[in-house]
Structures are given as C-alpha cells and as structure tokens.
mmCIF file of C-alpha atoms and ligand atoms in Angstrom:
data_model
loop_
_atom_site.group_PDB
_atom_site.id
_atom_site.type_symbol
_atom_site.label_atom_id
_atom_site.label_comp_id
_atom_site.label_asym_id
_atom_site.label_seq_id
_atom_site.Cartn_x
_atom_site.Cartn_y
_atom_site.Cartn_z
ATOM 1 C CA MET A 1 84.605 117.835 115.913
ATOM 2 C CA ASN A 2 81.099 117.698 114.494
ATOM 3 C CA ASP A 3 80.510 121.167 113.205
ATOM 4 C CA PRO A 4 83.295 122.548 110.927
ATOM 5 C CA ALA A 5 81.797 126.032 110.803
ATOM 6 C CA ALA A 6 81.821 126.248 114.608
ATOM 7 C CA PHE A 7 85.350 124.879 114.715
ATOM 8 C CA VAL A 8 86.509 127.642 112.313
ATOM 9 C CA ARG A 9 84.821 130.404 114.390
ATOM 10 C CA GLU A 10 86.399 129.098 117.622
ATOM 11 C CA ALA A 11 89.853 128.488 116.065
ATOM 12 C CA VAL A 12 89.889 132.009 114.579
ATOM 13 C CA ASP A 13 89.050 133.512 118.005
ATOM 14 C CA LYS A 14 91.672 131.410 119.707
ATOM 15 C CA LEU A 15 94.300 132.377 117.123
ATOM 16 C CA ARG A 16 93.636 136.065 117.630
ATOM 17 C CA ALA A 17 94.581 135.606 121.247
ATOM 18 C CA GLU A 18 97.597 133.457 120.491
ATOM 19 C CA ILE A 19 99.096 135.829 117.913
ATOM 20 C CA PRO A 20 99.520 139.197 119.609
ATOM 21 C CA GLU A 21 101.982 140.444 117.019
ATOM 22 C CA ARG A 22 103.214 138.848 113.837
ATOM 23 C CA ALA A 23 103.400 135.215 112.785
ATOM 24 C CA ILE A 24 104.713 133.158 109.951
ATOM 25 C CA VAL A 25 102.851 130.100 108.820
ATOM 26 C CA ALA A 26 104.662 126.987 107.721
ATOM 27 C CA ALA A 27 102.796 126.260 104.487
ATOM 28 C CA SER A 28 103.525 123.276 102.230
ATOM 29 C CA GLY A 29 100.475 123.455 100.070
ATOM 30 C CA GLY A 30 99.042 120.328 101.765
ATOM 31 C CA ILE A 31 95.559 120.398 103.194
ATOM 32 C CA ASP A 32 96.592 120.638 106.838
ATOM 33 C CA SER A 33 98.905 123.628 106.535
ATOM 34 C CA THR A 34 96.752 125.416 103.989
ATOM 35 C CA ALA A 35 93.864 125.216 106.374
ATOM 36 C CA ALA A 36 96.073 126.478 109.185
ATOM 37 C CA ALA A 37 97.305 129.409 106.990
ATOM 38 C CA LEU A 38 93.790 130.423 106.056
ATOM 39 C CA LEU A 39 92.616 130.305 109.727
ATOM 40 C CA ALA A 40 95.593 132.476 110.659
ATOM 41 C CA GLU A 41 94.878 134.926 107.903
ATOM 42 C CA ARG A 42 91.199 135.184 109.016
ATOM 43 C CA ALA A 43 92.330 135.746 112.541
ATOM 44 C CA VAL A 44 95.144 138.383 112.116
ATOM 45 C CA GLY A 45 95.127 139.312 108.423
ATOM 46 C CA GLU A 46 98.386 140.727 107.207
ATOM 47 C CA ARG A 47 100.123 140.032 110.491
ATOM 48 C CA ALA A 48 100.469 136.470 109.292
ATOM 49 C CA GLU A 49 102.632 135.499 106.330
ATOM 50 C CA ALA A 50 102.750 132.059 104.824
ATOM 51 C CA VAL A 51 106.219 130.690 104.011
ATOM 52 C CA PHE A 52 106.537 127.926 101.478
ATOM 53 C CA VAL A 53 109.883 126.107 101.535
ATOM 54 C CA ASP A 54 111.008 124.600 98.268
ATOM 55 C CA THR A 55 113.057 121.779 99.873
ATOM 56 C CA GLY A 56 114.000 120.130 96.543
ATOM 57 C CA LEU A 57 112.178 117.194 97.925
ATOM 58 C CA LEU A 58 108.841 117.986 96.426
ATOM 59 C CA ARG A 59 106.895 116.129 93.703
ATOM 60 C CA ALA A 60 107.033 117.082 90.033
ATOM 61 C CA GLY A 61 105.217 120.355 89.359
ATOM 62 C CA GLU A 62 104.589 120.930 93.120
ATOM 63 C CA VAL A 63 106.076 124.420 93.329
ATOM 64 C CA GLU A 64 103.840 125.779 90.547
ATOM 65 C CA ARG A 65 100.758 123.967 91.901
ATOM 66 C CA VAL A 66 101.277 125.274 95.420
ATOM 67 C CA GLU A 67 101.894 128.820 94.299
ATOM 68 C CA GLY A 68 98.770 128.695 92.063
ATOM 69 C CA LEU A 69 96.757 127.337 95.065
ATOM 70 C CA PHE A 70 97.944 130.115 97.353
ATOM 71 C CA ARG A 71 97.217 132.772 94.719
ATOM 72 C CA ALA A 72 93.798 131.400 94.176
ATOM 73 C CA SER A 73 93.078 131.413 97.923
ATOM 74 C CA GLY A 74 94.322 134.980 98.191
ATOM 75 C CA LEU A 75 97.039 134.022 100.793
ATOM 76 C CA ARG A 76 100.014 136.309 101.395
ATOM 77 C CA PHE A 77 102.961 134.008 100.871
ATOM 78 C CA ARG A 78 106.676 133.802 100.096
ATOM 79 C CA THR A 79 108.491 130.878 98.469
ATOM 80 C CA VAL A 80 111.912 130.240 99.839
ATOM 81 C CA PRO A 81 114.226 128.174 97.506
ATOM 82 C CA ALA A 82 116.223 125.867 99.815
ATOM 83 C CA GLU A 83 117.112 122.881 97.804
ATOM 84 C CA ALA A 84 120.855 123.102 98.327
ATOM 85 C CA ARG A 85 120.689 123.433 102.024
ATOM 86 C CA PHE A 86 118.300 120.470 102.545
ATOM 87 C CA LEU A 87 120.490 118.149 100.371
ATOM 88 C CA ALA A 88 123.499 119.341 102.326
ATOM 89 C CA ALA A 89 121.758 118.630 105.634
ATOM 90 C CA LEU A 90 120.861 115.167 104.425
ATOM 91 C CA LYS A 91 124.193 114.244 102.866
ATOM 92 C CA GLY A 92 125.209 110.727 103.798
ATOM 93 C CA VAL A 93 122.171 110.252 106.141
ATOM 94 C CA SER A 94 120.341 106.999 105.684
ATOM 95 C CA SER A 95 118.707 106.489 109.049
ATOM 96 C CA PRO A 96 114.937 107.388 108.617
ATOM 97 C CA GLU A 97 114.742 109.042 112.066
ATOM 98 C CA LEU A 98 117.943 111.094 111.531
ATOM 99 C CA LYS A 99 116.599 112.217 108.148
ATOM 100 C CA ARG A 100 113.417 113.346 109.847
ATOM 101 C CA ARG A 101 115.127 115.220 112.549
ATOM 102 C CA ARG A 102 117.573 116.957 110.140
ATOM 103 C CA ILE A 103 114.712 117.968 107.971
ATOM 104 C CA GLY A 104 112.748 119.370 110.942
ATOM 105 C CA ARG A 105 115.765 121.301 111.971
ATOM 106 C CA GLU A 106 116.372 122.708 108.538
ATOM 107 C CA PHE A 107 112.656 123.733 108.247
ATOM 108 C CA ILE A 108 112.948 125.589 111.539
ATOM 109 C CA SER A 109 116.125 127.340 110.580
ATOM 110 C CA VAL A 110 114.467 128.646 107.386
ATOM 111 C CA PHE A 111 111.414 129.729 109.420
ATOM 112 C CA GLU A 112 113.621 131.486 112.029
ATOM 113 C CA GLU A 113 115.304 133.471 109.208
ATOM 114 C CA GLU A 114 111.978 134.415 107.703
ATOM 115 C CA ALA A 115 110.527 135.307 111.186
ATOM 116 C CA GLU A 116 113.491 137.525 111.699
ATOM 117 C CA ARG A 117 112.923 139.267 108.380
ATOM 118 C CA ILE A 118 109.388 140.249 109.225
ATOM 119 C CA GLY A 119 109.673 140.521 112.989
ATOM 120 C CA ALA A 120 107.530 137.546 113.857
ATOM 121 C CA ASP A 121 107.690 135.557 117.041
ATOM 122 C CA ARG A 122 105.073 132.896 116.384
ATOM 123 C CA LEU A 123 105.125 129.980 114.000
ATOM 124 C CA VAL A 124 101.776 128.608 112.940
ATOM 125 C CA GLN A 125 101.938 124.960 111.861
ATOM 126 C CA GLY A 126 99.263 122.556 110.501
ATOM 127 C CA THR A 127 100.218 119.728 112.893
ATOM 128 C CA ILE A 128 97.349 117.285 113.289
ATOM 129 C CA ALA A 129 96.689 114.587 115.906
ATOM 130 C CA PRO A 130 98.384 111.614 114.130
ATOM 131 C CA ASP A 131 101.596 113.728 113.765
ATOM 132 C CA TRP A 132 102.174 114.057 117.468
ATOM 133 C CA ILE A 133 100.652 110.649 118.428
ATOM 134 C CA GLU A 134 103.122 108.860 116.122
ATOM 135 C CA SER A 135 105.923 111.108 117.188
ATOM 136 C CA GLY A 136 105.689 109.742 120.667
ATOM 137 C CA GLY A 137 103.244 112.234 122.175
ATOM 138 C CA ALA A 138 101.117 111.480 125.322
ATOM 139 C CA GLY A 139 103.709 108.948 126.567
ATOM 140 C CA ARG A 140 103.579 106.762 123.479
ATOM 141 C CA ASP A 141 106.322 105.005 121.602
ATOM 142 C CA THR A 142 107.784 107.041 118.733
ATOM 143 C CA ILE A 143 106.669 105.430 115.537
ATOM 144 C CA LYS A 144 108.230 108.105 113.430
ATOM 145 C CA THR A 145 109.327 111.564 114.160
ATOM 146 C CA HIS A 146 107.099 113.860 112.161
ATOM 147 C CA HIS A 147 109.141 116.652 110.867
ATOM 148 C CA ASN A 148 106.865 119.250 112.442
ATOM 149 C CA VAL A 149 106.829 117.634 115.917
ATOM 150 C CA GLY A 150 109.900 115.720 117.028
ATOM 151 C CA GLY A 151 111.963 117.422 114.282
ATOM 152 C CA VAL A 152 111.436 120.870 115.955
ATOM 153 C CA PRO A 153 114.521 121.762 118.024
ATOM 154 C CA ARG A 154 113.691 122.621 121.644
ATOM 155 C CA THR A 155 115.879 125.720 121.412
ATOM 156 C CA THR A 156 113.821 127.518 118.779
ATOM 157 C CA ARG A 157 112.747 130.954 119.942
ATOM 158 C CA LEU A 158 109.541 130.717 117.837
ATOM 159 C CA ARG A 159 106.457 130.000 119.882
ATOM 160 C CA LEU A 160 104.455 127.239 118.107
ATOM 161 C CA VAL A 161 100.760 127.811 117.332
ATOM 162 C CA GLU A 162 98.871 124.713 116.156
ATOM 163 C CA PRO A 163 95.183 125.252 115.577
ATOM 164 C CA LEU A 164 94.555 121.757 114.106
ATOM 165 C CA ARG A 165 96.378 119.805 116.774
ATOM 166 C CA ASP A 166 93.401 117.767 118.039
ATOM 167 C CA LEU A 167 91.924 116.877 114.603
ATOM 168 C CA TYR A 168 92.288 113.796 112.549
ATOM 169 C CA LYS A 169 92.697 113.839 108.774
ATOM 170 C CA ASP A 170 89.026 113.374 107.954
ATOM 171 C CA GLU A 171 88.124 116.179 110.256
ATOM 172 C CA VAL A 172 90.776 118.487 108.728
ATOM 173 C CA ARG A 173 89.305 117.810 105.359
ATOM 174 C CA ALA A 174 85.876 118.901 106.592
ATOM 175 C CA VAL A 175 87.519 122.152 108.023
ATOM 176 C CA ALA A 176 89.417 122.613 104.659
ATOM 177 C CA ARG A 177 86.132 122.261 102.741
ATOM 178 C CA GLU A 178 84.543 124.832 105.058
ATOM 179 C CA LEU A 179 87.515 127.221 104.300
ATOM 180 C CA LYS A 180 87.040 126.485 100.581
ATOM 181 C CA VAL A 181 90.591 125.064 100.149
ATOM 182 C CA PRO A 182 90.634 123.805 96.577
ATOM 183 C CA ASP A 183 91.154 120.056 96.262
ATOM 184 C CA SER A 184 90.395 119.322 99.924
ATOM 185 C CA ASP A 185 90.271 115.586 99.086
ATOM 186 C CA ARG A 186 93.758 115.473 97.508
ATOM 187 C CA GLN A 187 95.974 112.695 98.745
ATOM 188 C CA PRO A 188 98.359 113.529 101.637
ATOM 189 C CA PHE A 189 102.058 114.121 100.960
ATOM 190 C CA PRO A 190 104.478 113.979 103.891
ATOM 191 C CA GLY A 191 106.253 117.126 104.911
ATOM 192 C CA PRO A 192 109.702 115.447 104.617
ATOM 193 C CA GLY A 193 108.713 114.876 101.040
ATOM 194 C CA LEU A 194 110.686 112.526 98.810
ATOM 195 C CA ALA A 195 113.392 112.185 101.410
ATOM 196 C CA VAL A 196 111.225 109.457 103.080
ATOM 197 C CA ARG A 197 110.493 107.892 99.699
ATOM 198 C CA VAL A 198 114.169 107.378 98.989
ATOM 199 C CA GLN A 199 115.425 104.562 101.271
ATOM 200 C CA GLY A 200 119.027 104.974 102.318
ATOM 201 C CA ALA A 201 121.225 107.967 101.567
ATOM 202 C CA LEU A 202 119.888 110.703 99.332
ATOM 203 C CA THR A 203 121.555 112.162 96.265
ATOM 204 C CA ALA A 204 120.045 114.592 93.819
ATOM 205 C CA GLU A 205 120.048 111.792 91.289
ATOM 206 C CA ARG A 206 118.154 109.428 93.654
ATOM 207 C CA VAL A 207 115.631 112.058 94.553
ATOM 208 C CA ARG A 208 115.022 112.677 90.762
ATOM 209 C CA ARG A 209 114.347 108.893 90.337
ATOM 210 C CA ALA A 210 111.849 108.900 93.174
ATOM 211 C CA ARG A 211 110.218 112.038 91.635
ATOM 212 C CA VAL A 212 109.811 110.430 88.222
ATOM 213 C CA ALA A 213 108.440 107.202 89.756
ATOM 214 C CA ASN A 214 106.006 109.074 91.972
ATOM 215 C CA ARG A 215 104.783 111.208 88.992
ATOM 216 C CA ILE A 216 104.155 108.053 86.923
ATOM 217 C CA VAL A 217 102.231 106.398 89.700
ATOM 218 C CA GLU A 218 100.091 109.468 90.218
ATOM 219 C CA GLU A 219 99.477 109.990 86.486
ATOM 220 C CA GLU A 220 98.479 106.345 85.929
ATOM 221 C CA VAL A 221 96.318 106.007 89.000
ATOM 222 C CA ASP A 222 94.574 109.373 88.159
ATOM 223 C CA ARG A 223 94.010 108.140 84.649
ATOM 224 C CA ALA A 224 92.438 104.851 85.854
ATOM 225 C CA VAL A 225 90.275 106.915 88.355
ATOM 226 C CA ALA A 226 89.133 109.261 85.504
ATOM 227 C CA ALA A 227 88.284 106.270 83.337
ATOM 228 C CA GLY A 228 86.234 104.736 86.161
ATOM 229 C CA THR A 229 88.415 101.693 86.374
ATOM 230 C CA ILE A 230 89.281 102.081 90.112
ATOM 231 C CA ARG A 231 88.172 104.193 93.070
ATOM 232 C CA ARG A 232 90.772 106.839 94.053
ATOM 233 C CA PRO A 233 93.009 105.268 96.719
ATOM 234 C CA TRP A 234 93.507 107.333 99.904
ATOM 235 C CA GLN A 235 97.196 107.553 99.100
ATOM 236 C CA TYR A 236 99.310 106.208 96.247
ATOM 237 C CA PHE A 237 103.020 106.614 95.651
ATOM 238 C CA ALA A 238 106.383 104.993 94.797
ATOM 239 C CA VAL A 239 109.409 104.417 96.912
ATOM 240 C CA LEU A 240 113.013 104.051 95.718
ATOM 241 C CA LEU A 241 114.419 101.030 97.664
ATOM 242 C CA GLU A 242 117.801 100.554 99.158
ATOM 243 C CA GLY A 243 120.151 98.168 97.470
ATOM 244 C CA ARG A 244 120.737 97.212 93.846
ATOM 245 C CA THR A 245 119.359 94.497 91.622
ATOM 246 C CA VAL A 246 120.464 92.992 88.287
ATOM 247 C CA GLY A 247 118.600 93.828 85.102
ATOM 248 C CA VAL A 248 119.201 93.594 81.427
ATOM 249 C CA THR A 249 118.735 96.288 78.815
ATOM 250 C CA GLY A 250 119.248 95.183 75.214
ATOM 251 C CA ASP A 251 122.282 92.990 75.518
ATOM 252 C CA ASN A 252 123.697 94.765 78.517
ATOM 253 C CA ARG A 253 123.691 93.908 82.218
ATOM 254 C CA VAL A 254 122.448 96.779 84.322
ATOM 255 C CA PHE A 255 123.004 96.835 88.077
ATOM 256 C CA GLY A 256 120.161 99.185 88.878
ATOM 257 C CA GLU A 257 117.670 100.164 91.562
ATOM 258 C CA ALA A 258 114.181 98.935 92.500
ATOM 259 C CA VAL A 259 110.939 100.859 93.133
ATOM 260 C CA SER A 260 108.073 99.720 95.285
ATOM 261 C CA VAL A 261 104.489 100.907 94.425
ATOM 262 C CA ARG A 262 102.018 101.445 97.264
ATOM 263 C CA ALA A 263 98.329 102.332 97.321
ATOM 264 C CA VAL A 264 96.320 102.309 100.499
ATOM 265 C CA GLU A 265 92.810 102.986 101.762
ATOM 266 C CA SER A 266 92.508 104.818 105.068
ATOM 267 C CA VAL A 267 90.222 107.198 106.912
ATOM 268 C CA ASP A 268 92.446 108.803 109.464
ATOM 269 C CA ALA A 269 96.039 107.597 108.546
ATOM 270 C CA MET A 270 96.246 105.729 111.913
ATOM 271 C CA THR A 271 95.430 102.469 110.188
ATOM 272 C CA ALA A 272 95.412 101.606 106.492
ATOM 273 C CA THR A 273 94.575 98.720 104.189
ATOM 274 C CA ALA A 274 96.742 97.937 101.240
ATOM 275 C CA MET A 275 94.863 98.441 97.966
ATOM 276 C CA ILE A 276 95.717 95.904 95.287
ATOM 277 C CA LEU A 277 95.649 97.809 92.057
ATOM 278 C CA PRO A 278 94.501 96.020 88.869
ATOM 279 C CA ALA A 279 97.188 93.958 87.085
ATOM 280 C CA GLU A 280 97.032 95.912 83.942
ATOM 281 C CA LEU A 281 97.528 99.238 85.723
ATOM 282 C CA LEU A 282 100.501 97.777 87.551
ATOM 283 C CA ALA A 283 101.941 96.498 84.320
ATOM 284 C CA THR A 284 101.634 99.992 82.713
ATOM 285 C CA ILE A 285 103.340 101.585 85.771
ATOM 286 C CA SER A 286 106.097 99.022 85.732
ATOM 287 C CA ARG A 287 106.793 99.513 82.009
ATOM 288 C CA ARG A 288 106.733 103.269 82.234
ATOM 289 C CA VAL A 289 108.994 103.428 85.366
ATOM 290 C CA THR A 290 111.609 101.101 83.837
ATOM 291 C CA ARG A 291 111.495 102.882 80.443
ATOM 292 C CA GLU A 292 111.464 106.390 81.742
ATOM 293 C CA LEU A 293 114.195 105.531 84.191
ATOM 294 C CA SER A 294 115.927 103.150 81.778
ATOM 295 C CA GLY A 295 119.417 102.073 82.998
ATOM 296 C CA GLU A 296 118.602 103.392 86.490
ATOM 297 C CA VAL A 297 115.583 101.435 87.720
ATOM 298 C CA VAL A 298 115.209 97.766 86.578
ATOM 299 C CA ARG A 299 112.596 96.342 88.889
ATOM 300 C CA VAL A 300 109.184 97.417 90.157
ATOM 301 C CA LEU A 301 107.554 95.737 93.189
ATOM 302 C CA LEU A 302 104.099 95.980 94.801
ATOM 303 C CA ASP A 303 103.754 96.607 98.504
ATOM 304 C CA VAL A 304 100.660 94.717 99.807
ATOM 305 C CA THR A 305 101.045 95.335 103.464
ATOM 306 C CA ASP A 306 98.461 96.886 105.779
ATOM 307 C CA LYS A 307 99.141 99.444 108.594
ATOM 308 C CA PRO A 308 99.712 97.984 111.020
ATOM 309 C CA PRO A 309 102.086 96.059 110.799
ATOM 310 C CA ALA A 310 103.686 98.426 108.274
ATOM 311 C CA THR A 311 103.259 102.191 108.286
ATOM 312 C CA ILE A 312 102.036 104.025 105.159
ATOM 313 C CA GLU A 313 105.468 105.595 104.190
ATOM 314 C CA TRP A 314 108.463 103.286 104.245
ATOM 315 C CA GLU A 315 110.506 105.555 106.553
HETATM 316 P P1 XMP B 1 102.764 106.797 108.350
HETATM 317 O O1 XMP B 1 103.824 106.568 107.398
HETATM 318 O O2 XMP B 1 103.153 107.230 109.701
HETATM 319 O O3 XMP B 1 101.934 107.987 107.664
HETATM 320 O O4 XMP B 1 101.805 105.642 108.443
HETATM 321 C C1 XMP B 1 100.642 108.434 108.131
HETATM 322 C C2 XMP B 1 100.381 109.582 107.190
HETATM 323 O O5 XMP B 1 101.174 110.712 107.538
HETATM 324 C C3 XMP B 1 101.999 111.139 106.412
HETATM 325 N N1 XMP B 1 103.331 111.435 107.013
HETATM 326 C C4 XMP B 1 103.808 112.619 107.369
HETATM 327 N N2 XMP B 1 103.092 113.769 107.152
HETATM 328 N N3 XMP B 1 105.052 114.858 108.124
HETATM 329 C C5 XMP B 1 103.846 114.932 107.513
HETATM 330 O O6 XMP B 1 103.301 116.018 107.405
HETATM 331 C C6 XMP B 1 105.692 113.754 108.354
HETATM 332 O O7 XMP B 1 106.829 113.707 108.927
HETATM 333 C C7 XMP B 1 105.023 112.516 107.878
HETATM 334 N N4 XMP B 1 105.286 111.195 107.924
HETATM 335 C C8 XMP B 1 104.273 110.548 107.367
HETATM 336 C C9 XMP B 1 101.948 109.941 105.458
HETATM 337 O O8 XMP B 1 102.227 110.317 104.145
HETATM 338 C C10 XMP B 1 100.639 109.382 105.724
HETATM 339 O O9 XMP B 1 99.600 110.106 104.989
#
C-alpha cells in the first residue's frame, strides 16, 4: 500500500458492495478498528453503527478516552458495559489460548446481541495482517489466537467484513492519518486487553493491579518522552506475573506478586527489539508500582527479550 488516499477510496467502494444492509463495527478505540469504523461510516453512513465493548479489561481512563475520541470523530457509537460477563467467562482460566478464545467468543456474543437490536447482518472488524498471520492463517503455526480471528466462533451468523486485512501496522497508521484519526501514532493495545497482561487466572483484584501498573508505566514513560529523555517506544506496558514472591513492608513479611515491565521498538509488530529504558526511569517505575500497590506487588522486573524469540505480549 503506497497511497493511503487511494486505499481509502478503494476500501470505501468495496465496503459499499460488502454492506448491502446494516452493519455493526467492532470498535475498541484502537487505531485499527477506529480506521475501520470511519471507512464503514464513509461507505454506508448511518447503516453502520460502532459498538464499543467495555470488557472491564481496559486501561485506566480508557472508556472516557475512547468515547471522547468517537465523539470528536463524529462516529455513531454505543458503549456496552460487559465487565461482569467477561470476568465470568474467564473465571478460573489460566491458559493463554483458552483466555483468547473465551474473549473472542464473548465479544461475538455481545456483537450478535447488538446486531439483533439494529437488524444488522455484517460485522466490520479492524483485523490487520499480523492478527491472522499469527493466528495460524495461510497454513502457518498458531503463535497466538488473536481475539478477532481464531477467537471468532465458526457458528456466528454475522458475516465478517475486514477492510484492513492485508495491511501491516505502519500502513494502517498511514490510513488512519489519512482518515484524521486523532493520535494515529498511539501505542497499540491488544483487543483481549489486560487479560493477556495478567498471567494465570484472572480476578477483579489482579486485573486492577495490572491496570495500576500499566498506568504507572505509561505515565512515567510519557513523562520521560515529554522531557526529551527518551524516544517514545513503539509499545510499553506492564505484566502481572504468575506466582508469588517474598517481600518485606516495614517489619512485616509480604508474600506478594511481581510485575514485569516491557518496552519495545518495532515497525510492523512481526518482530520487535527490547528497549532498555534508563535506570532512573526504571527505578521510578519500580518505586511507584510497589508503593501504589503496597502489600500486593513486591517485585518489579525488566523484560529484555526481543521478538523473536519472545512475542510482544506475554500471553
Ligand atoms: P505479539 O504479542 O503477538 O503482539 O507479539 C503483536 C502486536 O499485536 C498486539 N496483540 C493483539 N492485538 N488482538 C489485538 O488486537 C490480540 O489478540 C492481540 N494479541 C497481541 C500486541 O499488543 C502487539 O502490539
């Protein structure tokens, strides 16, 4: 894809043919799905409605940010609060792949209900090339089931429409800039959300810990970027690890959890290089995480692994 304006024109024409009646758009507020939603709106106007699912697995402040973004872009959208059903679907699940499939299934059941409500038979998704390649597309091994690919049950009656399927992240960003999506260079956030940043079984408490740790990493990295200390990493986040570790608070033993901090450089998400953040920034993150999650998280580690052999997210 060399010419984003030409891509947009062709995608809009194609979408008009692919959406004869009504469609809902799976919209997370990320760059991919926001670009897909704007393309669908250009193609069929009010016959497309964006659905934003609050899974309870979003980052701090994400619901307000996404709603603000959609309002600013003039998108027709509806927010569906679904925290309880996602937590219920994930109860006791610690396998990364099972988590991803359960999340995909839950998303689809919300979308089916919403489609029913407005009489839609098409589901527009912002799936991009790495999503289906890593989900085992084109005869490859499944690295991880992206929620919007392998997580979609075969039995859904919604016909999928995926205008960005052949694009890589850097290309989607160019399309998003063409569509005037605010913040087109914002870091990616995976659709399964904090569920894949909490290793092992999820509880509301553990999701909250991951949310606090992710907020601290984002705030401190953003501060260092604004101060000119570092370049903005391609992606930066925290993962709540499985297993417990011994710490001490005051005179007391705490058998708490550990968090790993990860920052990477990448172009297209297919490969990535670990970015070693400055020691001072890491020390600030570590102090804040263990203070703001005092008695809960007692250790902060740094992930220095490239992709491959690791992947970007831990699960
Ligand atoms: P991995 O972890 O596969 O991640 O190296 C590559 C990029 O994709 C994001 N990611 C996802 N995005 N649904 C998404 O929309 C998913 O299921 C998913 N899994 C990973 C990840 O954050 C990184 O930017």
